[in-house]
Amino acid sequence: RLYNEAKDCFMYVIVDDLVPARNGAMICVTGNCPTEIACILIEKAMAKLFGGYDQLTSFNGAELIKLI
C-alpha cells in the first residue's frame, strides 16, 4: 500500500517477486543484506505506481517516507 499524492489516497499495488537484472546482477536498490527483499519490492511497487523505473530518478528520502 503506497500513498498516491495525486489522488490523495493510499493505493494497493500488487507486484511479483521478480526483480530487474543485467548479466545476473540486480539493477535495483540493494541494502546491506543481499537477502533483504523489502526495499526491492517497495521500489518495484513505486515503479509500477508511477509508470516505470525511469520515473523514480527524481525521488528523495523525504518523498519516499510520504509514500509509505
mmCIF file of N, CA and C in Angstrom:
data_model
loop_
_atom_site.group_PDB
_atom_site.id
_atom_site.type_symbol
_atom_site.label_atom_id
_atom_site.label_comp_id
_atom_site.label_asym_id
_atom_site.label_seq_id
_atom_site.Cartn_x
_atom_site.Cartn_y
_atom_site.Cartn_z
ATOM 1 N N ARG A 1 0.852 -1.167 0.000
ATOM 2 C CA ARG A 1 0.000 0.000 0.000
ATOM 3 C C ARG A 1 0.895 1.226 0.000
ATOM 4 N N LEU A 2 0.750 2.060 -1.014
ATOM 5 C CA LEU A 2 1.535 3.287 -1.148
ATOM 6 C C LEU A 2 0.596 4.475 -1.274
ATOM 7 N N TYR A 3 1.047 5.620 -0.803
ATOM 8 C CA TYR A 3 0.245 6.831 -0.891
ATOM 9 C C TYR A 3 0.432 7.467 -2.258
ATOM 10 N N ASN A 4 -0.674 7.757 -2.938
ATOM 11 C CA ASN A 4 -0.647 8.427 -4.228
ATOM 12 C C ASN A 4 -1.082 9.868 -3.993
ATOM 13 N N GLU A 5 -0.113 10.775 -3.987
ATOM 14 C CA GLU A 5 -0.397 12.173 -3.672
ATOM 15 C C GLU A 5 -1.333 12.799 -4.704
ATOM 16 N N ALA A 6 -1.219 12.427 -5.948
ATOM 17 C CA ALA A 6 -2.072 12.980 -6.994
ATOM 18 C C ALA A 6 -3.543 12.643 -6.762
ATOM 19 N N LYS A 7 -3.815 11.457 -6.234
ATOM 20 C CA LYS A 7 -5.189 11.030 -5.969
ATOM 21 C C LYS A 7 -5.582 11.219 -4.507
ATOM 22 N N ASP A 8 -4.626 11.653 -3.679
ATOM 23 C CA ASP A 8 -4.843 11.914 -2.257
ATOM 24 C C ASP A 8 -5.417 10.695 -1.524
ATOM 25 N N CYS A 9 -4.826 9.530 -1.799
ATOM 26 C CA CYS A 9 -5.278 8.319 -1.120
ATOM 27 C C CYS A 9 -4.188 7.258 -1.170
ATOM 28 N N PHE A 10 -4.323 6.259 -0.310
ATOM 29 C CA PHE A 10 -3.444 5.103 -0.367
ATOM 30 C C PHE A 10 -3.969 4.144 -1.425
ATOM 31 N N MET A 11 -3.052 3.505 -2.141
ATOM 32 C CA MET A 11 -3.432 2.541 -3.166
ATOM 33 C C MET A 11 -2.674 1.238 -2.944
ATOM 34 N N TYR A 12 -3.351 0.136 -3.127
ATOM 35 C CA TYR A 12 -2.688 -1.162 -3.071
ATOM 36 C C TYR A 12 -2.045 -1.429 -4.418
ATOM 37 N N VAL A 13 -0.779 -1.833 -4.394
ATOM 38 C CA VAL A 13 -0.039 -2.135 -5.614
ATOM 39 C C VAL A 13 0.444 -3.575 -5.498
ATOM 40 N N ILE A 14 0.032 -4.408 -6.426
ATOM 41 C CA ILE A 14 0.407 -5.825 -6.405
ATOM 42 C C ILE A 14 1.623 -6.027 -7.305
ATOM 43 N N VAL A 15 2.670 -6.625 -6.748
ATOM 44 C CA VAL A 15 3.886 -6.909 -7.504
ATOM 45 C C VAL A 15 4.289 -8.366 -7.291
ATOM 46 N N ASP A 16 5.053 -8.896 -8.224
ATOM 47 C CA ASP A 16 5.600 -10.232 -8.054
ATOM 48 C C ASP A 16 6.997 -10.117 -7.445
ATOM 49 N N ASP A 17 7.671 -11.222 -7.265
ATOM 50 C CA ASP A 17 8.987 -11.190 -6.620
ATOM 51 C C ASP A 17 10.142 -11.238 -7.619
ATOM 52 N N LEU A 18 9.873 -10.978 -8.891
ATOM 53 C CA LEU A 18 10.933 -10.912 -9.892
ATOM 54 C C LEU A 18 11.529 -9.504 -9.881
ATOM 55 N N VAL A 19 12.838 -9.420 -9.971
ATOM 56 C CA VAL A 19 13.493 -8.111 -9.951
ATOM 57 C C VAL A 19 14.319 -7.929 -11.226
ATOM 58 N N PRO A 20 14.461 -6.675 -11.674
ATOM 59 C CA PRO A 20 15.248 -6.442 -12.878
ATOM 60 C C PRO A 20 16.720 -6.780 -12.667
ATOM 61 N N ALA A 21 17.314 -7.411 -13.672
ATOM 62 C CA ALA A 21 18.730 -7.796 -13.574
ATOM 63 C C ALA A 21 19.397 -7.647 -14.930
ATOM 64 N N ARG A 22 20.691 -7.454 -14.879
ATOM 65 C CA ARG A 22 21.501 -7.390 -16.101
ATOM 66 C C ARG A 22 22.763 -8.196 -15.832
ATOM 67 N N ASN A 23 23.046 -9.154 -16.682
ATOM 68 C CA ASN A 23 24.221 -10.028 -16.528
ATOM 69 C C ASN A 23 24.246 -10.710 -15.161
ATOM 70 N N GLY A 24 23.080 -11.086 -14.668
ATOM 71 C CA GLY A 24 22.988 -11.799 -13.400
ATOM 72 C C GLY A 24 23.057 -10.934 -12.157
ATOM 73 N N ALA A 25 23.180 -9.612 -12.312
ATOM 74 C CA ALA A 25 23.244 -8.710 -11.157
ATOM 75 C C ALA A 25 21.993 -7.840 -11.121
ATOM 76 N N MET A 26 21.440 -7.648 -9.929
ATOM 77 C CA MET A 26 20.259 -6.807 -9.784
ATOM 78 C C MET A 26 20.578 -5.371 -10.173
ATOM 79 N N ILE A 27 19.649 -4.734 -10.869
ATOM 80 C CA ILE A 27 19.820 -3.329 -11.238
ATOM 81 C C ILE A 27 18.752 -2.493 -10.532
ATOM 82 N N CYS A 28 18.584 -2.756 -9.267
ATOM 83 C CA CYS A 28 17.624 -2.024 -8.453
ATOM 84 C C CYS A 28 18.286 -1.728 -7.114
ATOM 85 N N VAL A 29 17.537 -1.097 -6.241
ATOM 86 C CA VAL A 29 18.076 -0.740 -4.937
ATOM 87 C C VAL A 29 18.539 -1.993 -4.193
ATOM 88 N N THR A 30 19.645 -1.900 -3.499
ATOM 89 C CA THR A 30 20.117 -3.006 -2.673
ATOM 90 C C THR A 30 20.549 -2.455 -1.324
ATOM 91 N N GLY A 31 20.449 -3.260 -0.311
ATOM 92 C CA GLY A 31 20.851 -2.843 1.022
ATOM 93 C C GLY A 31 22.102 -3.574 1.468
ATOM 94 N N ASN A 32 22.325 -3.560 2.768
ATOM 95 C CA ASN A 32 23.493 -4.229 3.320
ATOM 96 C C ASN A 32 23.352 -5.748 3.311
ATOM 97 N N CYS A 33 22.130 -6.215 3.328
ATOM 98 C CA CYS A 33 21.870 -7.653 3.388
ATOM 99 C C CYS A 33 21.366 -8.130 2.025
ATOM 100 N N PRO A 34 22.105 -8.964 1.337
ATOM 101 C CA PRO A 34 21.704 -9.382 -0.014
ATOM 102 C C PRO A 34 20.411 -10.195 -0.054
ATOM 103 N N THR A 35 19.957 -10.717 1.083
ATOM 104 C CA THR A 35 18.712 -11.479 1.085
ATOM 105 C C THR A 35 17.512 -10.613 1.445
ATOM 106 N N GLU A 36 17.722 -9.351 1.756
ATOM 107 C CA GLU A 36 16.631 -8.438 2.099
ATOM 108 C C GLU A 36 15.880 -8.054 0.831
ATOM 109 N N ILE A 37 14.598 -8.332 0.806
ATOM 110 C CA ILE A 37 13.825 -8.076 -0.400
ATOM 111 C C ILE A 37 12.795 -6.963 -0.209
ATOM 112 N N ALA A 38 12.551 -6.499 1.020
ATOM 113 C CA ALA A 38 11.524 -5.488 1.274
ATOM 114 C C ALA A 38 11.765 -4.217 0.471
ATOM 115 N N CYS A 39 12.974 -3.684 0.501
ATOM 116 C CA CYS A 39 13.266 -2.441 -0.241
ATOM 117 C C CYS A 39 13.108 -2.647 -1.735
ATOM 118 N N ILE A 40 13.501 -3.803 -2.213
ATOM 119 C CA ILE A 40 13.390 -4.103 -3.636
ATOM 120 C C ILE A 40 11.920 -4.137 -4.052
ATOM 121 N N LEU A 41 11.064 -4.743 -3.236
ATOM 122 C CA LEU A 41 9.643 -4.825 -3.565
ATOM 123 C C LEU A 41 8.964 -3.468 -3.457
ATOM 124 N N ILE A 42 9.380 -2.637 -2.499
ATOM 125 C CA ILE A 42 8.830 -1.279 -2.398
ATOM 126 C C ILE A 42 9.213 -0.481 -3.633
ATOM 127 N N GLU A 43 10.473 -0.588 -4.049
ATOM 128 C CA GLU A 43 10.912 0.113 -5.258
ATOM 129 C C GLU A 43 10.113 -0.358 -6.470
ATOM 130 N N LYS A 44 9.867 -1.650 -6.564
ATOM 131 C CA LYS A 44 9.115 -2.196 -7.687
ATOM 132 C C LYS A 44 7.671 -1.689 -7.673
ATOM 133 N N ALA A 45 7.066 -1.622 -6.492
ATOM 134 C CA ALA A 45 5.705 -1.105 -6.375
ATOM 135 C C ALA A 45 5.654 0.374 -6.762
ATOM 136 N N MET A 46 6.669 1.143 -6.347
ATOM 137 C CA MET A 46 6.719 2.556 -6.719
ATOM 138 C C MET A 46 6.847 2.713 -8.227
ATOM 139 N N ALA A 47 7.685 1.908 -8.854
ATOM 140 C CA ALA A 47 7.847 1.966 -10.305
ATOM 141 C C ALA A 47 6.524 1.659 -11.005
ATOM 142 N N LYS A 48 5.798 0.689 -10.486
ATOM 143 C CA LYS A 48 4.509 0.334 -11.074
ATOM 144 C C LYS A 48 3.510 1.467 -10.890
ATOM 145 N N LEU A 49 3.482 2.072 -9.725
ATOM 146 C CA LEU A 49 2.554 3.151 -9.424
ATOM 147 C C LEU A 49 2.821 4.389 -10.276
ATOM 148 N N PHE A 50 4.104 4.700 -10.497
ATOM 149 C CA PHE A 50 4.462 5.931 -11.192
ATOM 150 C C PHE A 50 4.804 5.755 -12.669
ATOM 151 N N GLY A 51 4.681 4.543 -13.190
ATOM 152 C CA GLY A 51 4.835 4.355 -14.629
ATOM 153 C C GLY A 51 6.191 3.893 -15.115
ATOM 154 N N GLY A 52 7.031 3.358 -14.247
ATOM 155 C CA GLY A 52 8.305 2.804 -14.685
ATOM 156 C C GLY A 52 9.459 3.239 -13.811
ATOM 157 N N TYR A 53 10.545 2.480 -13.887
ATOM 158 C CA TYR A 53 11.732 2.769 -13.079
ATOM 159 C C TYR A 53 12.342 4.123 -13.437
ATOM 160 N N ASP A 54 12.216 4.521 -14.695
ATOM 161 C CA ASP A 54 12.794 5.806 -15.097
ATOM 162 C C ASP A 54 12.093 6.990 -14.426
ATOM 163 N N GLN A 55 10.888 6.787 -13.918
ATOM 164 C CA GLN A 55 10.160 7.845 -13.216
ATOM 165 C C GLN A 55 10.633 8.022 -11.776
ATOM 166 N N LEU A 56 11.465 7.112 -11.280
ATOM 167 C CA LEU A 56 11.906 7.146 -9.887
ATOM 168 C C LEU A 56 13.200 7.912 -9.692
ATOM 169 N N THR A 57 13.797 8.419 -10.725
ATOM 170 C CA THR A 57 15.111 9.042 -10.601
ATOM 171 C C THR A 57 15.099 10.342 -9.807
ATOM 172 N N SER A 58 13.960 11.005 -9.694
ATOM 173 C CA SER A 58 13.930 12.300 -9.017
ATOM 174 C C SER A 58 13.445 12.220 -7.573
ATOM 175 N N PHE A 59 13.216 11.026 -7.046
ATOM 176 C CA PHE A 59 12.732 10.897 -5.671
ATOM 177 C C PHE A 59 13.857 11.101 -4.679
ATOM 178 N N ASN A 60 13.529 11.726 -3.554
ATOM 179 C CA ASN A 60 14.499 11.837 -2.459
ATOM 180 C C ASN A 60 13.914 11.134 -1.240
ATOM 181 N N GLY A 61 14.671 11.056 -0.188
ATOM 182 C CA GLY A 61 14.263 10.314 1.006
ATOM 183 C C GLY A 61 12.970 10.830 1.616
ATOM 184 N N ALA A 62 12.800 12.159 1.660
ATOM 185 C CA ALA A 62 11.591 12.735 2.258
ATOM 186 C C ALA A 62 10.346 12.343 1.472
ATOM 187 N N GLU A 63 10.454 12.323 0.146
ATOM 188 C CA GLU A 63 9.316 11.934 -0.685
ATOM 189 C C GLU A 63 8.991 10.459 -0.500
ATOM 190 N N LEU A 64 10.009 9.641 -0.347
ATOM 191 C CA LEU A 64 9.803 8.205 -0.131
ATOM 192 C C LEU A 64 9.044 7.952 1.170
ATOM 193 N N ILE A 65 9.409 8.658 2.219
ATOM 194 C CA ILE A 65 8.738 8.470 3.514
ATOM 195 C C ILE A 65 7.256 8.795 3.402
ATOM 196 N N LYS A 66 6.892 9.810 2.619
ATOM 197 C CA LYS A 66 5.479 10.161 2.441
ATOM 198 C C LYS A 66 4.706 9.041 1.759
ATOM 199 N N LEU A 67 5.369 8.292 0.897
ATOM 200 C CA LEU A 67 4.686 7.232 0.154
ATOM 201 C C LEU A 67 4.353 6.024 1.020
ATOM 202 N N ILE A 68 5.213 5.744 1.982
ATOM 203 C CA ILE A 68 4.972 4.558 2.795
ATOM 204 C C ILE A 68 4.447 4.963 4.140
#
